[in-house]
XYZ file of C-alpha atoms in Angstrom:
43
model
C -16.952 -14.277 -0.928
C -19.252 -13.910 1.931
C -18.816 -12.039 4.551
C -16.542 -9.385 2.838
C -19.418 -6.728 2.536
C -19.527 -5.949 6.081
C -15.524 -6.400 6.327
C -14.899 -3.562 3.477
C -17.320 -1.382 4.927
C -15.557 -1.414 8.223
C -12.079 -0.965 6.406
C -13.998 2.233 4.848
C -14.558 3.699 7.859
C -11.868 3.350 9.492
C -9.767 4.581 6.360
C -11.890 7.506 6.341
C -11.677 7.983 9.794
C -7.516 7.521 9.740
C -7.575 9.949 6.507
C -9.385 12.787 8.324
C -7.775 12.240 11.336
C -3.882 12.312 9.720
C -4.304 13.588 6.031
C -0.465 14.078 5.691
C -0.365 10.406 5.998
C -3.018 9.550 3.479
C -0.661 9.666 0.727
C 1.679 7.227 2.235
C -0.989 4.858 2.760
C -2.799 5.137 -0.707
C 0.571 4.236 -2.593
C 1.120 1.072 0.119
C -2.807 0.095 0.166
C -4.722 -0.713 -2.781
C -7.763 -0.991 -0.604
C -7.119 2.283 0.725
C -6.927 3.498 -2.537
C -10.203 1.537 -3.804
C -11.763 3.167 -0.951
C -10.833 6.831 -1.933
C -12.159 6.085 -5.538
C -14.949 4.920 -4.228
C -15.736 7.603 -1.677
């Protein structure tokens, strides 16, 4: 799928962005967001 490389990476950032900026939400997220939670495994 083309394109998605630079799409994930900006979903990254901004996850890891959202997850320093409001950790008490990150859990929250992670169970809702299985890109979210790609992204923390990945990280």
């Amino acid at each position: 799928m083309p394109g998605t490389g630079a799409s994930h990476d900006r979903l990254s950032r901004l996850a890891a962005h959202a997850f320093i900026s409001f950790p008490e939400v990150q859990p929250s997220l992670v169970r809702s967001n299985p890109i979210g939670r790609l992204t923390i495994t990945a990280a």
